[in-house]
XYZ file of C-alpha atoms in Angstrom:
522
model
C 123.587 39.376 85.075
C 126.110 40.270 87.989
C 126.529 43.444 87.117
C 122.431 43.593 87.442
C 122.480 42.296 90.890
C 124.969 44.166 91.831
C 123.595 47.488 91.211
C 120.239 46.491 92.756
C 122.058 45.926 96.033
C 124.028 49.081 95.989
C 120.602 51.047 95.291
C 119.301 49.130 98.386
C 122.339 50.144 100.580
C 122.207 53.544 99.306
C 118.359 53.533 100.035
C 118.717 52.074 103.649
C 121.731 54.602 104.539
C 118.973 57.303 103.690
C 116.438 55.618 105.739
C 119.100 55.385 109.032
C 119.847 58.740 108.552
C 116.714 59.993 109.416
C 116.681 61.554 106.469
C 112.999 60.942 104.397
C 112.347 60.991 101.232
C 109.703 63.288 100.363
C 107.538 63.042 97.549
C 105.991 66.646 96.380
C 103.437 67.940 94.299
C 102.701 71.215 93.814
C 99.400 73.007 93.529
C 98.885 76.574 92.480
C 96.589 78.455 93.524
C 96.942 81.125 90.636
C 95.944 80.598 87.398
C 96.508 77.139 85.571
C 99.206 74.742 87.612
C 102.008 73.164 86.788
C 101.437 69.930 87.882
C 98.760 68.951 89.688
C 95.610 70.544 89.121
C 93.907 71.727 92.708
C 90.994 70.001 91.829
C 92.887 66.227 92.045
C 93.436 67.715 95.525
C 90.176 68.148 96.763
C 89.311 64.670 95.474
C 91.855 62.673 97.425
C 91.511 64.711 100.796
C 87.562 64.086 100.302
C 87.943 60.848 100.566
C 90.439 60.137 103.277
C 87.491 60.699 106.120
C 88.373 60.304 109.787
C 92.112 60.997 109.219
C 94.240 64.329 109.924
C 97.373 65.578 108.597
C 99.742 68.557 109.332
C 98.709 71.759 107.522
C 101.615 74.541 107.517
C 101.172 78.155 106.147
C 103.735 80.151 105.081
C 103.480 83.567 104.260
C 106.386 86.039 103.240
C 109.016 83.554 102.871
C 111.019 86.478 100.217
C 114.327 85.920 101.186
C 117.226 83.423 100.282
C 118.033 82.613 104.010
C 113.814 82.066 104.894
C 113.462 80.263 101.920
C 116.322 77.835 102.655
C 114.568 77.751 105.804
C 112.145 76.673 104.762
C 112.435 73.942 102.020
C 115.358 72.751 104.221
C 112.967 71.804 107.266
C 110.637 69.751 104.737
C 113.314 67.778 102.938
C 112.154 69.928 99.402
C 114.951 70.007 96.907
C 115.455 73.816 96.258
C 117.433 73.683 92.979
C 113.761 72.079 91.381
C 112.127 74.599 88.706
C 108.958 74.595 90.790
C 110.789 75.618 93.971
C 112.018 78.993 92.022
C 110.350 82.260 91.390
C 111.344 85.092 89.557
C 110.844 88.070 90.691
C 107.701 89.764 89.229
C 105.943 85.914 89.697
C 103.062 86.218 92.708
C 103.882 82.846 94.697
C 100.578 81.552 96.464
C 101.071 77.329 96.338
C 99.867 74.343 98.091
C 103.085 72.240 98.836
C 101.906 68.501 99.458
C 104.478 66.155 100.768
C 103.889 62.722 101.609
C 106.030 61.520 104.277
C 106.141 58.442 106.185
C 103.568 58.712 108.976
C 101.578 61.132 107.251
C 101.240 63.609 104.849
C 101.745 67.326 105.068
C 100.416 70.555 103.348
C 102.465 73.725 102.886
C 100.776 76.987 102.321
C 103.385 78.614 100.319
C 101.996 82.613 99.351
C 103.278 86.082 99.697
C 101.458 88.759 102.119
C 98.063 89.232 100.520
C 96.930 92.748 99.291
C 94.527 94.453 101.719
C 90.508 93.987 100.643
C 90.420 97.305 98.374
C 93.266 96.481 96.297
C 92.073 94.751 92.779
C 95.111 94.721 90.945
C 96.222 91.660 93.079
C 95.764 88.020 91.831
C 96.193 86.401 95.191
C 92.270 85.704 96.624
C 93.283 87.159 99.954
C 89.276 85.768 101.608
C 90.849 82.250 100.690
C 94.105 82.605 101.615
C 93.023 84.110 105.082
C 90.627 81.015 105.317
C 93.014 78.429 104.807
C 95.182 80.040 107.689
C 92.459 79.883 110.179
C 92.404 75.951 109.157
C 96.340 75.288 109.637
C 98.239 73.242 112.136
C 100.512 76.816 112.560
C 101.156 80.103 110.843
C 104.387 81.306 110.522
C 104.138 85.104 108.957
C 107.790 86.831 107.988
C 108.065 90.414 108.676
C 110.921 91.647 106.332
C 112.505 94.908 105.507
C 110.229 96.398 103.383
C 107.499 95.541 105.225
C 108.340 97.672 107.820
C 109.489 101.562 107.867
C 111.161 104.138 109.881
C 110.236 107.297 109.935
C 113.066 108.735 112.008
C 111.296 108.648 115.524
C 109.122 105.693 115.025
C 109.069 102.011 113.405
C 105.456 101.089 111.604
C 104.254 98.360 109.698
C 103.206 98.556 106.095
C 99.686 98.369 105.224
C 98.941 95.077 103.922
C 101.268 93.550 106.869
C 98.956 95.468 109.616
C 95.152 94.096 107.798
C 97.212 90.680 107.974
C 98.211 90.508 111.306
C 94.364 92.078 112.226
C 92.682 88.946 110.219
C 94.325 86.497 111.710
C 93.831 88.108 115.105
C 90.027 87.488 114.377
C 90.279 83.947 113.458
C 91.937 84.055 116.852
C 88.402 83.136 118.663
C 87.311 79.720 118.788
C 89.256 76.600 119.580
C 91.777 74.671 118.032
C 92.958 77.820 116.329
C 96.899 77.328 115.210
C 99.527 79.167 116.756
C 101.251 82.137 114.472
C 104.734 82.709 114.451
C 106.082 86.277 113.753
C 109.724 86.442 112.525
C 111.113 90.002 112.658
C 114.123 91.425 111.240
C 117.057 92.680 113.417
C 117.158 96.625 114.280
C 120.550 96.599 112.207
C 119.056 95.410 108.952
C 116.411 97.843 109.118
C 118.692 100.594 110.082
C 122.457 100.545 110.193
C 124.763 102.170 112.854
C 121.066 102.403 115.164
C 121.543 104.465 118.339
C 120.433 103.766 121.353
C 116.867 105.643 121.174
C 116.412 103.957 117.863
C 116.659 100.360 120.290
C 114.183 101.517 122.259
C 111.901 102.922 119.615
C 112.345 99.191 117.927
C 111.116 97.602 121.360
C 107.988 99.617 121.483
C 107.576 98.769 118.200
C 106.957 95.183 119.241
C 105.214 95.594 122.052
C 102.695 97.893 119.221
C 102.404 94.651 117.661
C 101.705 92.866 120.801
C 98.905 95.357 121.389
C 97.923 95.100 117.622
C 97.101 91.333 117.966
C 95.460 92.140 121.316
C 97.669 90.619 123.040
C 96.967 87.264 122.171
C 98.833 84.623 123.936
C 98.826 82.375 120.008
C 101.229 85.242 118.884
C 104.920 84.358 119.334
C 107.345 87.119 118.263
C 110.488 85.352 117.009
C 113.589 86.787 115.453
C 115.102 85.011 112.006
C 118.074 83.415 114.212
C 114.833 81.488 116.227
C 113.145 80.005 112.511
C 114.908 76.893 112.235
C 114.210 76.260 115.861
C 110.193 76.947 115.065
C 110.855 74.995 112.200
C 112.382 71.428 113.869
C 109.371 71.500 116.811
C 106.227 72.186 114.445
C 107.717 69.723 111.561
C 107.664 66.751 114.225
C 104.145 67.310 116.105
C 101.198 65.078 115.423
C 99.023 65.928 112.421
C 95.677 68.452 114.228
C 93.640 68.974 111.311
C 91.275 67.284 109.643
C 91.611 66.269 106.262
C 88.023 66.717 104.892
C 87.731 70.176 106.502
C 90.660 71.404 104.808
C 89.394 69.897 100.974
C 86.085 72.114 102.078
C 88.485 75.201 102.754
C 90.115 75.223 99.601
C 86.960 74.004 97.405
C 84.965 76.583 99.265
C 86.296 79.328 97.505
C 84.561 77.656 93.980
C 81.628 77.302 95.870
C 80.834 81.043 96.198
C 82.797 82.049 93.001
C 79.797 82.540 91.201
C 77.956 85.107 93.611
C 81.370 87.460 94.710
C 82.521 87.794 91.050
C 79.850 90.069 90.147
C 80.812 92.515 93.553
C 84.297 92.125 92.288
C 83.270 93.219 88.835
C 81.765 96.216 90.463
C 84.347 97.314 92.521
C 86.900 96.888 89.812
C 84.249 99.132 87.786
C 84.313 101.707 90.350
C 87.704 101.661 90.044
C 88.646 101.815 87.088
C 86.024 104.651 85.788
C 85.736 106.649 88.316
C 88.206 108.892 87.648
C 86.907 109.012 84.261
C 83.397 110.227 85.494
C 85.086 112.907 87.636
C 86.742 113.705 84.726
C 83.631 113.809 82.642
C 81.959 115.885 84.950
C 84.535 118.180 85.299
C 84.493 119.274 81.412
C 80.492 119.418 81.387
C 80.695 121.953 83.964
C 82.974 123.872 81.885
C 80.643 123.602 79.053
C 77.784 124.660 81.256
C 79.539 127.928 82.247
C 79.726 128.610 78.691
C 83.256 127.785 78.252
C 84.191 126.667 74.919
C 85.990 122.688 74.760
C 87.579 122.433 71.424
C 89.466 119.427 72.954
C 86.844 117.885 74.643
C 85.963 115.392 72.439
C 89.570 114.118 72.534
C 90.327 114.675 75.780
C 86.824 112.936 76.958
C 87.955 109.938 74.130
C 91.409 109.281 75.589
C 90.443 109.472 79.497
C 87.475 106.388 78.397
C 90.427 104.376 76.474
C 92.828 104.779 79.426
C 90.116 103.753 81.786
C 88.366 100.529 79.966
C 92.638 100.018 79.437
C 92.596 100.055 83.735
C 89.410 97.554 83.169
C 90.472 94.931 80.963
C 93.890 94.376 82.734
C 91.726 94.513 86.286
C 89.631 91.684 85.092
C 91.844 89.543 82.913
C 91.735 86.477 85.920
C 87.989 86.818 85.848
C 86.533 84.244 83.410
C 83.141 86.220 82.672
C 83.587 87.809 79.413
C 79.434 88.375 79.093
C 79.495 90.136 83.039
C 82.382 92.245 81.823
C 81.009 93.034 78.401
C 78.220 94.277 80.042
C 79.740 96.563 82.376
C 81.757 97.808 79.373
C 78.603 98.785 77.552
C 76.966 100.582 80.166
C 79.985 102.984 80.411
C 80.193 103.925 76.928
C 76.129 104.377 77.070
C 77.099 106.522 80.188
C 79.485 108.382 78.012
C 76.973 108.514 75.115
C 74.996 110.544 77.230
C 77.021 112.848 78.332
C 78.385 113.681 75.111
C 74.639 114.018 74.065
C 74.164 116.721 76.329
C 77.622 118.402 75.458
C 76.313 118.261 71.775
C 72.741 120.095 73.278
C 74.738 122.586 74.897
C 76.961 123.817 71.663
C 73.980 124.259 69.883
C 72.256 126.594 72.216
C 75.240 128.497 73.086
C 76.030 128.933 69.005
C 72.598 130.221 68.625
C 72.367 132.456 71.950
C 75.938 133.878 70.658
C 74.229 135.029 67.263
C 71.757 136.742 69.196
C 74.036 138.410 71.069
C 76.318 139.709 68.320
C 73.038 141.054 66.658
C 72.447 142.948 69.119
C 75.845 144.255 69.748
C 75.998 145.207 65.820
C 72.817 146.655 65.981
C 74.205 148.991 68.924
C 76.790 149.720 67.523
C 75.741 150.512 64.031
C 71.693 151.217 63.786
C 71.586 151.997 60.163
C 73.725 148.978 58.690
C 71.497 146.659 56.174
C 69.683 144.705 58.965
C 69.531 141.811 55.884
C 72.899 141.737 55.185
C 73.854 141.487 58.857
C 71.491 138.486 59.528
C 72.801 136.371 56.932
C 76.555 136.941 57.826
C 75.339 135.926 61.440
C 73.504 132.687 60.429
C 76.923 131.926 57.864
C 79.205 132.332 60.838
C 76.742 130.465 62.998
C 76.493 127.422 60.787
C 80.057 127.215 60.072
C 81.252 127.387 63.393
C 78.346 124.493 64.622
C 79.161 122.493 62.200
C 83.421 122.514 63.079
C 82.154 121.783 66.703
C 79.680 118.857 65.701
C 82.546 117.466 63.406
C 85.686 117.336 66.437
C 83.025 115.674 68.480
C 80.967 113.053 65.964
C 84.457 112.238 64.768
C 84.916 110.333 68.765
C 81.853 110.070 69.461
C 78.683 109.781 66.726
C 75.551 111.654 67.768
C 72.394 110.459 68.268
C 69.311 111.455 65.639
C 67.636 113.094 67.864
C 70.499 115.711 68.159
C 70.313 116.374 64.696
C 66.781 116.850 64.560
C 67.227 119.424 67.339
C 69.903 121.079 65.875
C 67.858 121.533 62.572
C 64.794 123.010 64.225
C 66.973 125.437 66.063
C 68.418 126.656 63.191
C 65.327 127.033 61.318
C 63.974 128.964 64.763
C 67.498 131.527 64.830
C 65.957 133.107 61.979
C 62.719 134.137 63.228
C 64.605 134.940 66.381
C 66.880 137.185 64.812
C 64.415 139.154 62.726
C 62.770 139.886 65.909
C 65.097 141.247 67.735
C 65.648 144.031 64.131
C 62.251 144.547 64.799
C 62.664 145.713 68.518
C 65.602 147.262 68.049
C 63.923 149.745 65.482
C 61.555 150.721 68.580
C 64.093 151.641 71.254
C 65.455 155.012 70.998
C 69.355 156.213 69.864
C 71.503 155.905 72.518
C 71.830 159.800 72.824
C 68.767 160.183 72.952
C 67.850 157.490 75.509
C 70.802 158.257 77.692
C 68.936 162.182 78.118
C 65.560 160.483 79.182
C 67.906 158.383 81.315
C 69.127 161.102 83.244
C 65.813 163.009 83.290
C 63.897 160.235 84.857
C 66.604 159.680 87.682
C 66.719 163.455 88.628
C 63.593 163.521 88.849
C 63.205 160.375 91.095
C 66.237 161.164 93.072
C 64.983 164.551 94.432
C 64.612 164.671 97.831
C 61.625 165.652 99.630
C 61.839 168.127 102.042
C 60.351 168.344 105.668
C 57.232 170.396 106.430
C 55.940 170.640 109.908
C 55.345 172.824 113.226
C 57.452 171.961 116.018
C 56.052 173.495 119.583
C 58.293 173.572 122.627
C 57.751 174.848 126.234
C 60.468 176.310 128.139
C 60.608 177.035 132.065
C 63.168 178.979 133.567
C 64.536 179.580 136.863
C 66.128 182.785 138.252
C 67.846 183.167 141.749
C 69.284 186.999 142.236
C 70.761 189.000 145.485
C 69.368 190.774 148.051
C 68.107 194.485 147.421
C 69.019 196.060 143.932
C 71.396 193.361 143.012
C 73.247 193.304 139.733
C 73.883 189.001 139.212
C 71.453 186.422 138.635
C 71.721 182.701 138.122
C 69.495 180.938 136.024
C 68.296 177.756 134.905
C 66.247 176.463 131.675
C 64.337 173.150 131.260
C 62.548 173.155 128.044
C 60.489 170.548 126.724
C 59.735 169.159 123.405
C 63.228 168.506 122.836
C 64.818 168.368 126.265
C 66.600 171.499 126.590
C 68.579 171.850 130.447
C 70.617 175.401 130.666
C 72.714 176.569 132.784
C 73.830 180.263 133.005
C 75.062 183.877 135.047
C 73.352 187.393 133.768
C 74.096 191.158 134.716
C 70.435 193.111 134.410
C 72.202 196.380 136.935
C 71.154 198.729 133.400
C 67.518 197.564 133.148
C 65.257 200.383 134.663
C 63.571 198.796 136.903
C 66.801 197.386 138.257
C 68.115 200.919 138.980
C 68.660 202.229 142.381
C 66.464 205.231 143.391
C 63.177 203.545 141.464
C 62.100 202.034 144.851
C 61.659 198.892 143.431
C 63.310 195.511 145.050
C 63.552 192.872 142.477
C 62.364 189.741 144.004
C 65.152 187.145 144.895
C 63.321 183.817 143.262
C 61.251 183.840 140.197
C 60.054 181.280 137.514
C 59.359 182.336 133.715
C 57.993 180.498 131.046
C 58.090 180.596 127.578
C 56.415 178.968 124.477
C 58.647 178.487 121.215
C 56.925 177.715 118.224
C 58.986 176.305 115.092
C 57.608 176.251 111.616
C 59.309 174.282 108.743
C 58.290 175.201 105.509
């Protein structure tokens, strides 16, 4: 009996030493977010923050809290006991909790969650349109920047992708009031880059003003380093509670709410996703088929690139409870594939039949007195073995429809009526010899040229100056017209007779001549 009483007053002392510390017990339950939880199911949650109306509390969220030190931080500030199994993550676990610790004066939430994948990425089990709600709800964000968020590309420092869409989001939540203040924690220029210079300093300042700029310069955006986090961490833990506990149940409930209507836009996008590479694929190998390539692998190759993309599906979806919505999608690719494969099968069977026809032809050039008979049924032999190996690679994937066999039977039965006609036009055209002479006849015939007939009249005026008296020299001139015809020139007429001295004749000293020329072309 006194040993009872005695160990109820130590527990008392040891309770009240706590209590003077300063130091309060917290009580914490843990709500995930992902998949099932551990404890307490969200749901429970919702329920008891419903029903407190009228009161607030202080909402925290904490994203990108990787590290030993930030973690320590972190559970440190709030009293959480870090060596419980629900405080530790391994490292391929997504983290993306609702810590809820109920202290004295009032209780606290704790939005515990990595840096959410940007809107395209589907791979990603964190709902980043909830996560980026419940921020815009909280007391104060506090957002950690670490190492591999952030890269260096030897002149410049730039954030990641996923850090820069985060940082933008809850720049837009920035607009109305009572919006919660965000703290930034950045690494230090040495743990991003060892031995830095002193241009790499100044390239890691304008990196922070970028960020500045990025947030548009919002005066809610405090820039801290990790030595300033237990600071943050002692003045937010110790303000008044600002938000109100029903509006934060209809944050995280909100997310059921619309469940139904954005997981069939998910589904499509995921779709999209996954098989669209496939399609390009598929496409891809029709075209070679329509060039009149030959695909002994297609079937195969079009059968594995289908399983690796309704593989990329099924893991896509797996946190999606609609098995009929997915089904469905599933269905309508392998219909989509049907199709195609349809038409692959319609193509092989008119380019086996158009490749008889050509070989008869060939064979019948080649060799016009071969057994015509003979040659038509080795065609149609090779032709039906080699459409039915093709038929048998693909149907052995993918089945063919009736239809395709009906077709394939009535162009067979059609080959040999085409065939026969073609002996019987062949027997019409002329040896090659022979046709080659009429050939050549014909085009030297048509490829003589015509010659030019015609009369071509031209008038021609000329113009002669000469000396004084008997003179010897004379310049001249010509103009002709009908073509243009201008001439220039210097004559001696001191032998023509009537040029001679002692005739008593003076030449005179200008005269103009014409003359008619009269071309005929015959």
């Amino acid at each position: 009996m006194k040993c009872g009483i005695l160990y109820r007053i130590s527990a008392l002392a040891i309770w009240a030493a706590l209590l003077s510390s300063g130091k309060a017990i917290t009580v914490i339950r843990k709500h995930t977010l992902i998949g099932a939880t551990q404890n307490h199911p969200c749901k429970e949650l919702i329920a008891r923050l419903k029903k407190t109306k009228g009161e607030t509390c202080n909402f925290f969220s904490c994203i990108g809290a990787r590290k030993r030190e930030q973690r320590k931080a972190l559970l440190e500030a709030f009293n959480i006991d870090h060596k419980q199994s629900s405080t530790l993550y391994g490292p391929l676990k997504p983290r993306c909790d609702i810590w809820e610790l109920e202290q004295p004066k009032q209780s606290t939430l704790i939005l515990d969650v990595d840096i959410p994948p940007t809107e395209d990425d589907m791979t990603s089990e964190l709902n980043r349109k909830q996560i980026m709600r419940i921020c815009h709800r909280s007391s104060v964000v506090l957002v950690h920047l670490n190492q591999q968020d952030i890269r260096y590309n030897g002149k410049s420092f730039q954030i990641n992708r996923e850090a820069r869409h985060l940082l933008r989001d809850l720049a837009k939540g920035q607009k109305g009031r009572n919006t919660p203040d965000v703290y930034v924690f950045l690494p230090d220029i040495n743990t991003i880059k060892q031995d830095a210079t002193k241009e790499d300093r100044t390239a890691y300042e304008q990196f922070k003003t970028h960020l500045y700029e990025l947030v548009h310069k919002n005066n809610k955006f405090h820039f801290k380093s990790y030595g300033d986090q237990n600071n943050v961490y002692k003045n937010i833990k110790n303000q008044d509670g600002a938000t109100n506990t029903a509006d934060i149940a209809r944050t995280i409930d909100m997310d059921n709410d619309d469940k139904d209507e954005t997981t069939n836009s998910s589904l499509v996008q995921i779709r999209e996703a996954s098989f669209g590479q496939h399609r390009m694929f598929l496409k891809d190998r029709m075209a070679e088929i329509y060039r009149g390539s030959k695909q002994p692998t297609f079937a195969n190759a079009v059968q594995s690139s289908m399983v690796d993309a309704a593989l990329a599906f099924y893991l896509r979806t797996r946190h999606i409870n609609d098995d009929e919505m997915i089904t469905h999608y599933l269905d309508q690719e392998y219909k989509h594939m049907a199709i195609f494969a349809a038409d692959a099968y319609l193509r092989i069977i008119m380019q086996t039949a158009a490749e008889a026809k050509n070989r008869l032809r060939k064979e019948l050039g080649d060799d016009p007195k071969q057994d015509t008979d003979i040659l038509i049924n080795t065609i149609l032999a090779d032709h039906d073995s080699q459409l039915a190996d093709a038929l048998e690679s693909l149907s052995n994937k993918m089945k063919p429809p009736e239809w395709l066999k009906n077709t394939a039977e009535e162009v067979r039965n059609q080959l040999r009526d085409n065939l026969s006609a073609i002996v019987a036009m062949h027997k019409g055209i002329p040896k090659p010899t022979a046709y080659t002479k009429h050939e050549r006849a014909v085009e030297k015939n048509y490829a003589k040229q015509k010659k030019k007939r015609g009369i071509n009249v031209m008038l021609a005026i000329s113009c002669m100056l000469r000396e004084r008296g008997y003179g010897n020299r004379q310049g001249y001139i010509n103009y002709q017209w009908g073509p243009l015809i201008l001439t220039l020139g210097y004559a001696n007429d001191r032998d023509i007779a009537e040029n001679k001295p002692g005739t008593g004749l003076l030449t005179p000293a200008f005269r103009i001549q014409p003359k008619l020329h009269v071309n005929i072309s015959l």
